[in-house]
PDB file of C-alpha atoms and ligand atoms in Angstrom:
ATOM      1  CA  UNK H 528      -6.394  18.982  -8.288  1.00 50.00           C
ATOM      2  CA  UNK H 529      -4.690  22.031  -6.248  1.00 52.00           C
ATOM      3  CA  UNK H 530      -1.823  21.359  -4.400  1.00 50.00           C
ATOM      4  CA  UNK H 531      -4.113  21.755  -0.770  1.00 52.00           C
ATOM      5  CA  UNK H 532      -6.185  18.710  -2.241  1.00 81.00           C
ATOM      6  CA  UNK H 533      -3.382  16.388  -2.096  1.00 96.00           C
ATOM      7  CA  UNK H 534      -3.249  16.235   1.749  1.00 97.00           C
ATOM      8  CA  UNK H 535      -2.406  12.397   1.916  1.00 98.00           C
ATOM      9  CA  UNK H 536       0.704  12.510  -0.565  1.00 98.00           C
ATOM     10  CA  UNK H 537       1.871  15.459   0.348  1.00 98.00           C
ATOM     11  CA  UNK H 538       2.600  13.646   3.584  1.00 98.00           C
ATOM     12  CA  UNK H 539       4.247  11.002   2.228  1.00 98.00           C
ATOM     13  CA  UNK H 540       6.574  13.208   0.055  1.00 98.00           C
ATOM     14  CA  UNK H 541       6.961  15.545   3.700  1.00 98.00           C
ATOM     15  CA  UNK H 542       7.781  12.497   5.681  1.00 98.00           C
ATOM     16  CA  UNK H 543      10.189  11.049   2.910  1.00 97.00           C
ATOM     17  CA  UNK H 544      12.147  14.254   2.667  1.00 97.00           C
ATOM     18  CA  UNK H 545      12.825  14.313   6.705  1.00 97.00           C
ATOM     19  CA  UNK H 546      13.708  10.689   6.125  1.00 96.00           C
ATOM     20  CA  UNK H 547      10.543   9.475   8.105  1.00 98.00           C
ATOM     21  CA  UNK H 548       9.449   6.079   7.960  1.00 98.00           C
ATOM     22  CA  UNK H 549       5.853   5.263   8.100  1.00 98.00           C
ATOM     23  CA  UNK H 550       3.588   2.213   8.490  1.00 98.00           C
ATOM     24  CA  UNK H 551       0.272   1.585   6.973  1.00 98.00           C
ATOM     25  CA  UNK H 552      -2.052  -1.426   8.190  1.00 98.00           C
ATOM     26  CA  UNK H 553      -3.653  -3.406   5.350  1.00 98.00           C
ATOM     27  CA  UNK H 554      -7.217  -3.831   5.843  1.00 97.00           C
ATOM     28  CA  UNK H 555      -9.755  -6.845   3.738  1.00 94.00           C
ATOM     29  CA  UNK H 556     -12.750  -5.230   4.331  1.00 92.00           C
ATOM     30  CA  UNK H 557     -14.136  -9.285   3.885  1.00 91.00           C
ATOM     31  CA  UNK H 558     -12.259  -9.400   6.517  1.00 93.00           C
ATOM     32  CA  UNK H 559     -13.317  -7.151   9.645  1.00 95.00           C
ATOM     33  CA  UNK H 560     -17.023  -6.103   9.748  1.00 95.00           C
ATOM     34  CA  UNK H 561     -18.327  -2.368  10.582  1.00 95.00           C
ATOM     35  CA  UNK H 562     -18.614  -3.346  13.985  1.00 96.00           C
ATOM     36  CA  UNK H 563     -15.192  -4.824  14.545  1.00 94.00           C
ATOM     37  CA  UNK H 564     -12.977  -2.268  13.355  1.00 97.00           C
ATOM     38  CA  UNK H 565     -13.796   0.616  15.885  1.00 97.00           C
ATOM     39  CA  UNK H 566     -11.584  -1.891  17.840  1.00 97.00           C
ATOM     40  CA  UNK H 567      -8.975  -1.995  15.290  1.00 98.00           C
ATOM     41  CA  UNK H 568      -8.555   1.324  14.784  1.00 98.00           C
ATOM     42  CA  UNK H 569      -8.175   1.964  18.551  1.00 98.00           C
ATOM     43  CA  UNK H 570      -5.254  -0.167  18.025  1.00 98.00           C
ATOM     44  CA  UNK H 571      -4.119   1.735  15.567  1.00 98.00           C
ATOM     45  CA  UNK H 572      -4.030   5.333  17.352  1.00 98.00           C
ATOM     46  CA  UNK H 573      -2.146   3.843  20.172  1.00 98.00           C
ATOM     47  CA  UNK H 574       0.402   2.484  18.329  1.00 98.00           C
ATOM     48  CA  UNK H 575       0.767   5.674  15.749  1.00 98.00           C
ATOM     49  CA  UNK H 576       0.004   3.761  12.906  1.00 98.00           C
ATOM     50  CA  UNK H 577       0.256   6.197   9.846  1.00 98.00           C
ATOM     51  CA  UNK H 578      -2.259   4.569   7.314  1.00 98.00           C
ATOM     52  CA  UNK H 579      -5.076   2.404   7.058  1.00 98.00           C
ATOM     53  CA  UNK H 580      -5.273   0.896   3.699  1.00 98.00           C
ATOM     54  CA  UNK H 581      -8.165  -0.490   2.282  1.00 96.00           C
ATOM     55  CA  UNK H 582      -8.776  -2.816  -0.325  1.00 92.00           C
ATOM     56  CA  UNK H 583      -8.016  -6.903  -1.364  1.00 80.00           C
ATOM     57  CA  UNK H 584      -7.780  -8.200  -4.694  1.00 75.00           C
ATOM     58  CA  UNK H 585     -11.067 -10.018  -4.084  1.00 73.00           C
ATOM     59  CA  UNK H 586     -13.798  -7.841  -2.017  1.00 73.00           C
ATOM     60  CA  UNK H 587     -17.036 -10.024  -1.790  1.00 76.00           C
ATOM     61  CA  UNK H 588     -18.539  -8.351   1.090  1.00 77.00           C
ATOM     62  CA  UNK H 589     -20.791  -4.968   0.360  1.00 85.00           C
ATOM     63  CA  UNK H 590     -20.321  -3.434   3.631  1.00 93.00           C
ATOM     64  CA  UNK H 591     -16.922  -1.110   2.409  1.00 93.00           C
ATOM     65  CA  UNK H 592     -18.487   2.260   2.986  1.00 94.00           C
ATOM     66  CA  UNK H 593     -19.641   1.490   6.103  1.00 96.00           C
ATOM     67  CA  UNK H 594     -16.628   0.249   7.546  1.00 96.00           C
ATOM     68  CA  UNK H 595     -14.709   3.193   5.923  1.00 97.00           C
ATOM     69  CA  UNK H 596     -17.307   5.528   8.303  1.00 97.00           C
ATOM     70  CA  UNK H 597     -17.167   3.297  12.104  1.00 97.00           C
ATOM     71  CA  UNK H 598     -12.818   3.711  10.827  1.00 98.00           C
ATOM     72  CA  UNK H 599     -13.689   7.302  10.513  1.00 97.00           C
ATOM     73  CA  UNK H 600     -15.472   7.418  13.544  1.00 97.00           C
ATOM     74  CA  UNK H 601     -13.011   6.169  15.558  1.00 97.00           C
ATOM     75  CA  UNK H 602      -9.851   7.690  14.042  1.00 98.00           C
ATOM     76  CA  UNK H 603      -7.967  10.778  12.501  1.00 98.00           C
ATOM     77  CA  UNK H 604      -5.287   7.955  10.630  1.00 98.00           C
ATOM     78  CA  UNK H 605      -5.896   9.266   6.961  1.00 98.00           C
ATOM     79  CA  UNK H 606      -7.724   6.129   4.937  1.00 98.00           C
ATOM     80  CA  UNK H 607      -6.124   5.391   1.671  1.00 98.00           C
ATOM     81  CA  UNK H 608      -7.740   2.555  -0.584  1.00 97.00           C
ATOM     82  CA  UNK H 609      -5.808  -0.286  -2.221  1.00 96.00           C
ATOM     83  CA  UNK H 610      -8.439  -1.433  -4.463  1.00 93.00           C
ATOM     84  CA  UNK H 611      -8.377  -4.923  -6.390  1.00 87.00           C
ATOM     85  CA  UNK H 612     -11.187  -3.807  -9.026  1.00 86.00           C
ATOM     86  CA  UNK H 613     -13.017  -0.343  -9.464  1.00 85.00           C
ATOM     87  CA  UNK H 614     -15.750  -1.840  -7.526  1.00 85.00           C
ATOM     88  CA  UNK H 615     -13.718  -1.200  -4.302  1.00 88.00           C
ATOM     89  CA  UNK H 616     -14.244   2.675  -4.743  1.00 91.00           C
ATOM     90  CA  UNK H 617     -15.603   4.829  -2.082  1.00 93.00           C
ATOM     91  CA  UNK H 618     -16.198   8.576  -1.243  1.00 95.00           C
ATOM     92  CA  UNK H 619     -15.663   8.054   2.509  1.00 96.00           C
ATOM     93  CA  UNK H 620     -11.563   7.522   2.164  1.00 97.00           C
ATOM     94  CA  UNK H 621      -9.422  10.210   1.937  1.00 98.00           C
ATOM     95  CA  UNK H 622      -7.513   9.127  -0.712  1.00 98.00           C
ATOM     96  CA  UNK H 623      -7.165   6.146  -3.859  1.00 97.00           C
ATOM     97  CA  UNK H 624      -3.970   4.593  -4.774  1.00 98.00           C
ATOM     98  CA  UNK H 625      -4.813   4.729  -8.349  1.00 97.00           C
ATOM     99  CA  UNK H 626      -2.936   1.625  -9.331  1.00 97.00           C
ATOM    100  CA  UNK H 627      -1.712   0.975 -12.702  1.00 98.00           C
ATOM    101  CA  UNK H 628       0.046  -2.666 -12.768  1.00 97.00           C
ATOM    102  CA  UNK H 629       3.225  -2.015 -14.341  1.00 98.00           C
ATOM    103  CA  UNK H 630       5.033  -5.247 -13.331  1.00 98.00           C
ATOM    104  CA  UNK H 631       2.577  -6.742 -16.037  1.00 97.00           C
ATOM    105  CA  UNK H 632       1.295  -7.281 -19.615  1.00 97.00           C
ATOM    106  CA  UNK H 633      -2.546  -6.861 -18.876  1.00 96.00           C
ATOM    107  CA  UNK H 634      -3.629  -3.907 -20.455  1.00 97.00           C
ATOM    108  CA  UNK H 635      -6.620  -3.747 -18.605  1.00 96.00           C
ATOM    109  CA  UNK H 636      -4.965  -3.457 -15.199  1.00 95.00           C
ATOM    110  CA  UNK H 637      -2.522  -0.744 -17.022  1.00 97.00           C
ATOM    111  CA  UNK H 638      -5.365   1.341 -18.573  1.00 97.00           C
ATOM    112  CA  UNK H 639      -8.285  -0.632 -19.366  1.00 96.00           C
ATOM    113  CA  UNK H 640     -10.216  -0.722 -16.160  1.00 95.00           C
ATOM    114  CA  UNK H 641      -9.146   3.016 -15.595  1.00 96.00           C
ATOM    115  CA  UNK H 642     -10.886   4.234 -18.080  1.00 97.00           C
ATOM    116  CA  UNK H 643     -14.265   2.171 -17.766  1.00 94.00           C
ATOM    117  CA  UNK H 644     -14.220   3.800 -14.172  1.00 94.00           C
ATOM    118  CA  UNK H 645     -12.675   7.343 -14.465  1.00 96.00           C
ATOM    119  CA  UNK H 646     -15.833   9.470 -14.499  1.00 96.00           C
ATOM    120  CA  UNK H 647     -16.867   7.487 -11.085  1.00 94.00           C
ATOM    121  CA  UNK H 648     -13.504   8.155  -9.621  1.00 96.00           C
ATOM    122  CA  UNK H 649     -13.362  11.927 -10.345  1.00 96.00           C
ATOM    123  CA  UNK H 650     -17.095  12.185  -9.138  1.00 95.00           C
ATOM    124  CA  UNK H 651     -16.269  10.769  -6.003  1.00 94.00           C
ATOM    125  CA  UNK H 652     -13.765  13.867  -5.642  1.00 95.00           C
ATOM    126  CA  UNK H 653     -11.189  10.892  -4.185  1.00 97.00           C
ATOM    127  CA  UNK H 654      -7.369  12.199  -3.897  1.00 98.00           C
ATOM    128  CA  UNK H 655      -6.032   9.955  -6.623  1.00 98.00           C
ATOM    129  CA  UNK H 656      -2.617   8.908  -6.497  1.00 98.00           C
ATOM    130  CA  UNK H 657      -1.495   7.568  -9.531  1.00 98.00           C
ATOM    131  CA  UNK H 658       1.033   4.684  -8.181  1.00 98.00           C
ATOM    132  CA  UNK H 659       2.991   2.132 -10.157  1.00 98.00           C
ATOM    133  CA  UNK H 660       2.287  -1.521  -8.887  1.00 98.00           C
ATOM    134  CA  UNK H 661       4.510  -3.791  -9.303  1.00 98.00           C
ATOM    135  CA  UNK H 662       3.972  -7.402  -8.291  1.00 97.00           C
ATOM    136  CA  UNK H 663       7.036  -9.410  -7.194  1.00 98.00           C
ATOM    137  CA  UNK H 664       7.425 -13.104  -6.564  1.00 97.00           C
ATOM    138  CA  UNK H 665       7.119 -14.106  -3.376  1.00 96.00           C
ATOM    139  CA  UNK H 666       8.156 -17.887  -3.614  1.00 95.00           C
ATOM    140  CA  UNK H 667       4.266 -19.065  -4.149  1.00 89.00           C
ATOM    141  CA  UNK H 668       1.814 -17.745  -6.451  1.00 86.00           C
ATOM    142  CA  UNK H 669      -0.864 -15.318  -4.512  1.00 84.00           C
ATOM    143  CA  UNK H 670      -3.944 -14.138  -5.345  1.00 84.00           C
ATOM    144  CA  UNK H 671      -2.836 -11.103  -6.763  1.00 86.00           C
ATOM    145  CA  UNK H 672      -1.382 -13.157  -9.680  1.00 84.00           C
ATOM    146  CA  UNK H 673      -3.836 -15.228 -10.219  1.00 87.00           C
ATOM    147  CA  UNK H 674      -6.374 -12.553 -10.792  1.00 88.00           C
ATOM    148  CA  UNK H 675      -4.468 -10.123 -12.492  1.00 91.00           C
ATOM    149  CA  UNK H 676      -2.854 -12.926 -15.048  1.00 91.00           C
ATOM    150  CA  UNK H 677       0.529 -11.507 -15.050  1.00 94.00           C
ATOM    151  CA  UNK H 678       3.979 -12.929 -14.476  1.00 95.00           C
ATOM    152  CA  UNK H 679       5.237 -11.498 -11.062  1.00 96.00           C
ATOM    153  CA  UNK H 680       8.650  -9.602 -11.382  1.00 98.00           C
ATOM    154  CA  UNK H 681      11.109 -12.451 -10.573  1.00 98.00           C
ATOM    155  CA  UNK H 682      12.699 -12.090  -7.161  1.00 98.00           C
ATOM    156  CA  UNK H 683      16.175 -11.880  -8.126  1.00 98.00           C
ATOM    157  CA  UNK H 684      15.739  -9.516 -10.825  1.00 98.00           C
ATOM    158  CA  UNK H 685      16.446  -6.481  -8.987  1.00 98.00           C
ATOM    159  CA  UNK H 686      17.234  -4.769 -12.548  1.00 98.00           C
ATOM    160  CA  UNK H 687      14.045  -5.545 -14.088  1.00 98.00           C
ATOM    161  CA  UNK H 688      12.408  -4.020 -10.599  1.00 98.00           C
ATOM    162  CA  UNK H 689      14.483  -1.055 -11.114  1.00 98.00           C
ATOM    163  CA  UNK H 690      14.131  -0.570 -14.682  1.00 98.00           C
ATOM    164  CA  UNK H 691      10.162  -0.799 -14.074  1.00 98.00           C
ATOM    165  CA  UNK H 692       9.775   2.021 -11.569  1.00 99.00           C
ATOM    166  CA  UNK H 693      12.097   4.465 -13.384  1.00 98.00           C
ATOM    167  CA  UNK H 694       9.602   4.341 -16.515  1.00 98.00           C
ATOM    168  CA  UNK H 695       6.807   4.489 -14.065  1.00 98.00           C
ATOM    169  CA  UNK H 696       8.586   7.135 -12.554  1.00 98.00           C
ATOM    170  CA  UNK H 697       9.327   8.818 -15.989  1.00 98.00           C
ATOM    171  CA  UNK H 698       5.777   8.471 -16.899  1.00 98.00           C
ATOM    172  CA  UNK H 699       4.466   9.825 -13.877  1.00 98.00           C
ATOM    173  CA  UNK H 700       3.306   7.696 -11.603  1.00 98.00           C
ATOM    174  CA  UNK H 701       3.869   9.690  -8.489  1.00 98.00           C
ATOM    175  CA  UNK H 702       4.320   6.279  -6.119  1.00 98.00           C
ATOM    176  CA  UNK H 703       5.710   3.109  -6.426  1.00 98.00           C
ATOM    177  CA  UNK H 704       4.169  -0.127  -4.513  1.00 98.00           C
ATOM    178  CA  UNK H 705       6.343  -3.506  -4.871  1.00 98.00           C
ATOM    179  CA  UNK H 706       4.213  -6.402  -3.622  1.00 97.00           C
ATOM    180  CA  UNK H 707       5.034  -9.542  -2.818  1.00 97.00           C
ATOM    181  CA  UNK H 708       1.487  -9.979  -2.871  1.00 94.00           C
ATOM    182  CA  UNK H 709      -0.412 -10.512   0.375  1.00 92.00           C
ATOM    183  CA  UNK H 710       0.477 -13.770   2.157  1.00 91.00           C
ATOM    184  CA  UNK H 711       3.182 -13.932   0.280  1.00 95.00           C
ATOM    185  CA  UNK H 712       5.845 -16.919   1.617  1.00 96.00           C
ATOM    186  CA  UNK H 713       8.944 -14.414   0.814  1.00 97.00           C
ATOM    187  CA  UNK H 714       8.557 -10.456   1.305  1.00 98.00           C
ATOM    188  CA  UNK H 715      10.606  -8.554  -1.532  1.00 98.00           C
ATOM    189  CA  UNK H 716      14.572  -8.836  -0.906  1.00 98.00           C
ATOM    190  CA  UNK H 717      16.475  -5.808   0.685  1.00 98.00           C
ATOM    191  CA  UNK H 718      18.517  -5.844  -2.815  1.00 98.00           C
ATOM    192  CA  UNK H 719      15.662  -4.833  -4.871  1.00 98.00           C
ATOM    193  CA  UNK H 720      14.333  -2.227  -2.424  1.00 98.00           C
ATOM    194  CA  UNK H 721      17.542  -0.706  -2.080  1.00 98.00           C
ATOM    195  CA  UNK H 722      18.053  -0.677  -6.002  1.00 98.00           C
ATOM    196  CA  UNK H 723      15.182   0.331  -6.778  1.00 98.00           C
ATOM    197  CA  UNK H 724      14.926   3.336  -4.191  1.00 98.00           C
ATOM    198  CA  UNK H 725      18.322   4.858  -4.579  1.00 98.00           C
ATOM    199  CA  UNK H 726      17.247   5.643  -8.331  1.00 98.00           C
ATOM    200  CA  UNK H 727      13.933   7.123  -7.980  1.00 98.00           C
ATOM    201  CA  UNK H 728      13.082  10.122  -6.334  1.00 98.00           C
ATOM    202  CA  UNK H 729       9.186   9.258  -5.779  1.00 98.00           C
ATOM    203  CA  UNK H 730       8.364   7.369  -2.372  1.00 98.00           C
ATOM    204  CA  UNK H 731       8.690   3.748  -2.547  1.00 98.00           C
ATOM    205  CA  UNK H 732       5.598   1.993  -0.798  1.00 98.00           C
ATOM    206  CA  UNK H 733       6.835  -1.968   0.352  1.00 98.00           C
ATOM    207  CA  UNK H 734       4.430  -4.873   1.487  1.00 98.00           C
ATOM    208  CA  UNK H 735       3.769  -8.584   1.026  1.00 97.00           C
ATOM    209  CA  UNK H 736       4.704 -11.401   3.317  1.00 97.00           C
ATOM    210  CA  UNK H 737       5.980  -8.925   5.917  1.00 98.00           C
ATOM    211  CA  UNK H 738       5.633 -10.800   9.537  1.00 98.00           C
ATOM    212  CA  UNK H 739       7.642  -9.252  12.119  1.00 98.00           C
ATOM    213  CA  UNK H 740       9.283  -5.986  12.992  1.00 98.00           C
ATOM    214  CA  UNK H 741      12.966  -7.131  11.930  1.00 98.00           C
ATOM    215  CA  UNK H 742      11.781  -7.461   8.429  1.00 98.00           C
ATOM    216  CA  UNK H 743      10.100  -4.501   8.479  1.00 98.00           C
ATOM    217  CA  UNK H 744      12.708  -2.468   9.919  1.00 98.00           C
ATOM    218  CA  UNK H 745      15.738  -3.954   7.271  1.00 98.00           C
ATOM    219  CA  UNK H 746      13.109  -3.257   4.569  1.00 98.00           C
ATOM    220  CA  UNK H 747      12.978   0.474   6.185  1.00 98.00           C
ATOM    221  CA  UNK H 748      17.123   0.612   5.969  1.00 98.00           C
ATOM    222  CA  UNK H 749      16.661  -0.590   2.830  1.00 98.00           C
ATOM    223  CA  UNK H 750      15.035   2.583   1.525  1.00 98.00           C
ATOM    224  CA  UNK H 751      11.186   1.978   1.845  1.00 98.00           C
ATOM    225  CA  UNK H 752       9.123   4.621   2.613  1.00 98.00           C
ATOM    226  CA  UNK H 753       5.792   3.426   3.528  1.00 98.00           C
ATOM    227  CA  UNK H 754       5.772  -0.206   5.005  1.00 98.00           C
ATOM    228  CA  UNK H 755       2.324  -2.045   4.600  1.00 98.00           C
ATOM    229  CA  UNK H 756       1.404  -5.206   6.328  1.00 98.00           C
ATOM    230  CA  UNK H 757      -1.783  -6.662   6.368  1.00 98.00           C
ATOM    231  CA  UNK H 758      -1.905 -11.202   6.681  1.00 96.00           C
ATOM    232  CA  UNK H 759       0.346 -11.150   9.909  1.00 98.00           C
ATOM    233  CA  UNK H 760      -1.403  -8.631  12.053  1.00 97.00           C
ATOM    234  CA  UNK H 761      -5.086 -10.118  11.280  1.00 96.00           C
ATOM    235  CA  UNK H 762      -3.473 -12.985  13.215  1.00 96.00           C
ATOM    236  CA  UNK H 763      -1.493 -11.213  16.007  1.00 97.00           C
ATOM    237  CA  UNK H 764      -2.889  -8.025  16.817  1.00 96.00           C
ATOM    238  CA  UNK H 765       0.090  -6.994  19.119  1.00 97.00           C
ATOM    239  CA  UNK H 766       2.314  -6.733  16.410  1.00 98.00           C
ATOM    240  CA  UNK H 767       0.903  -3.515  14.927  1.00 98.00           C
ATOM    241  CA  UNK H 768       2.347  -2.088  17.684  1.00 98.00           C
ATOM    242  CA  UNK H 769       5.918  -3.723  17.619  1.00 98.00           C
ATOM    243  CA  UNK H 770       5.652  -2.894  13.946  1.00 98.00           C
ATOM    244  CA  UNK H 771       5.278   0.430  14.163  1.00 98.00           C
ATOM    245  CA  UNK H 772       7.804   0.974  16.358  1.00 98.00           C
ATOM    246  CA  UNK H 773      10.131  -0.897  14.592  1.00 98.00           C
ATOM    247  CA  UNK H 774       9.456   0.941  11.490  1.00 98.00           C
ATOM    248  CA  UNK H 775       9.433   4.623  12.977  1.00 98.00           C
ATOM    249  CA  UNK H 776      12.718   3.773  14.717  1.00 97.00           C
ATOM    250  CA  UNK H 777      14.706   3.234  11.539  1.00 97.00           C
ATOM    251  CA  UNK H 778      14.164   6.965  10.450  1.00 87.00           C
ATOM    252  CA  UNK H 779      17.196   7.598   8.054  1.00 82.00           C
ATOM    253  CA  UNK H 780      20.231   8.921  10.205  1.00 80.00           C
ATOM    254  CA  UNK H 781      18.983   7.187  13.046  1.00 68.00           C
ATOM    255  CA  UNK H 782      20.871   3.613  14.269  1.00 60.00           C
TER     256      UNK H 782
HETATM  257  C1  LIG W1464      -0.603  -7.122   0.070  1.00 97.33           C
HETATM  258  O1  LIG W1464       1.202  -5.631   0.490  1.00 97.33           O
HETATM  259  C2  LIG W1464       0.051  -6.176   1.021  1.00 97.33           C
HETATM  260  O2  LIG W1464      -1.006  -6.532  -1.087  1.00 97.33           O
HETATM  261  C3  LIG W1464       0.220  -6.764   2.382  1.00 97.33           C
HETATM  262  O3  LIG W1464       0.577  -8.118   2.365  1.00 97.33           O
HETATM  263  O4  LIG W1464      -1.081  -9.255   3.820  1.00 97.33           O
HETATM  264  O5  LIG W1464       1.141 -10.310   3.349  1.00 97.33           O
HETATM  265  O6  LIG W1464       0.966  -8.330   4.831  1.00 97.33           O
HETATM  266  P1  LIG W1464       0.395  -9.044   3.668  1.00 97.33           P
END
């Protein structure tokens, strides 16, 4: 894919090199349905919301490309999908975070699954973004555990975090995502962000268990690049403003 094709991570390489901060709402499309989330995405413009991600580790609804297009109707925020299973693929985003687990031991969440659905993901002429997932704990097990059957990286082993994004890195993986997993009781530490983002040079994408613009902010200081927060704002829709604010305010060189 040309260099023009790769309109959604070139912006998150641009905004990472100015030192930007940006904030991506997590949508379950079981979650919202197509005629709820012209709403949402209202919401979203005002509050300069720079992603709308897509995707839960369980989809059971069928109604994904249709939500996709009322989001697209209402909205210019680029749509990026987060999918749990290469069922949750569609043509109508902008762009796939093409997620290889690295956190665990499953091979078919590292390459398995990838290759049963790679001639459906080129054909869909998707940007793909190859990212490096890596599941932390976050104090409870979540669903992204459970259905992936891998250990979470343990919380206070901001080495191991480290030591797993520089091979994704090395291999690469042009993002990394640590997850606390959504829901998750404790969002990542500010240690293991900030370890893990002073050594790699690829933006660092931070969610899970985020509930309030404080945390969002520190993780921000703490060298995340794209903040993503899904649970919390399904139940208060006012803080995807605070949010973003919070998280566009703690542009690097800015106090
Ligand atoms: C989960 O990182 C996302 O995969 C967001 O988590 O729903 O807890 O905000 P929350």
């Amino acid at each position: 894919m040309s260099i023009l094709m790769q309109k959604v991570y070139n912006s998150f390489v641009e905004k990472k090199a100015k030192g930007a901060k940006a904030f991506a709402v997590l949508i379950d499309p079981d979650k919202v349905t197509p005629q709820s989330v012209g709403a949402l995405a209202t919401k979203c413009v005002d509050a300069k919301v720079d992603y709308l991600y897509l995707g839960g580790s369980l989809v059971v609804t069928e109604h994904l490309d249709e939500v996709i297009q009322q989001l697209k109707a209402h909205c210019d925020i680029p749509v990026v999908l987060f999918p749990g299973s290469p069922s949750q693929v569609s043509r109508y985003a902008d762009a796939l975070l093409y997620l290889s687990l690295i956190s665990g031991r499953n091979p078919e969440l590292l390459i398995g699954q990838h290759v049963v659905s790679a001639a459906a993901v080129k054909k869909s002429g998707l940007e793909v973004m190859s990212t490096g997932y890596m599941v932390v704990d976050g104090g409870a097990p979540t669903t992204v555990s459970y259905i992936s059957n891998t250990a979470p990286i343990p919380a206070d082993k901001d080495d191991i975090a480290l030591c797993t994004a520089l091979a994704g890195e090395m291999l690469g993986l042009k993002l990394i995502y640590m997850d606390a997993g959504s829901g998750a009781r404790k969002p990542i530490p500010e240690s293991m962000i900030q370890r893990v983002s002073s050594h790699v040079g690829i933006p660092v994408i931070v969610g899970g268990g985020i509930k309030d613009p404080e945390k969002a902010y520190l993780n921000c200081k703490a060298g995340a690049d794209v903040i993503v927060v899904g649970n919390a704002i399904e139940k208060d829709a006012s803080l995807i403003k605070e949010i973003a604010n919070a998280v566009h305010t703690s542009k690097v060189g800015v106090k």
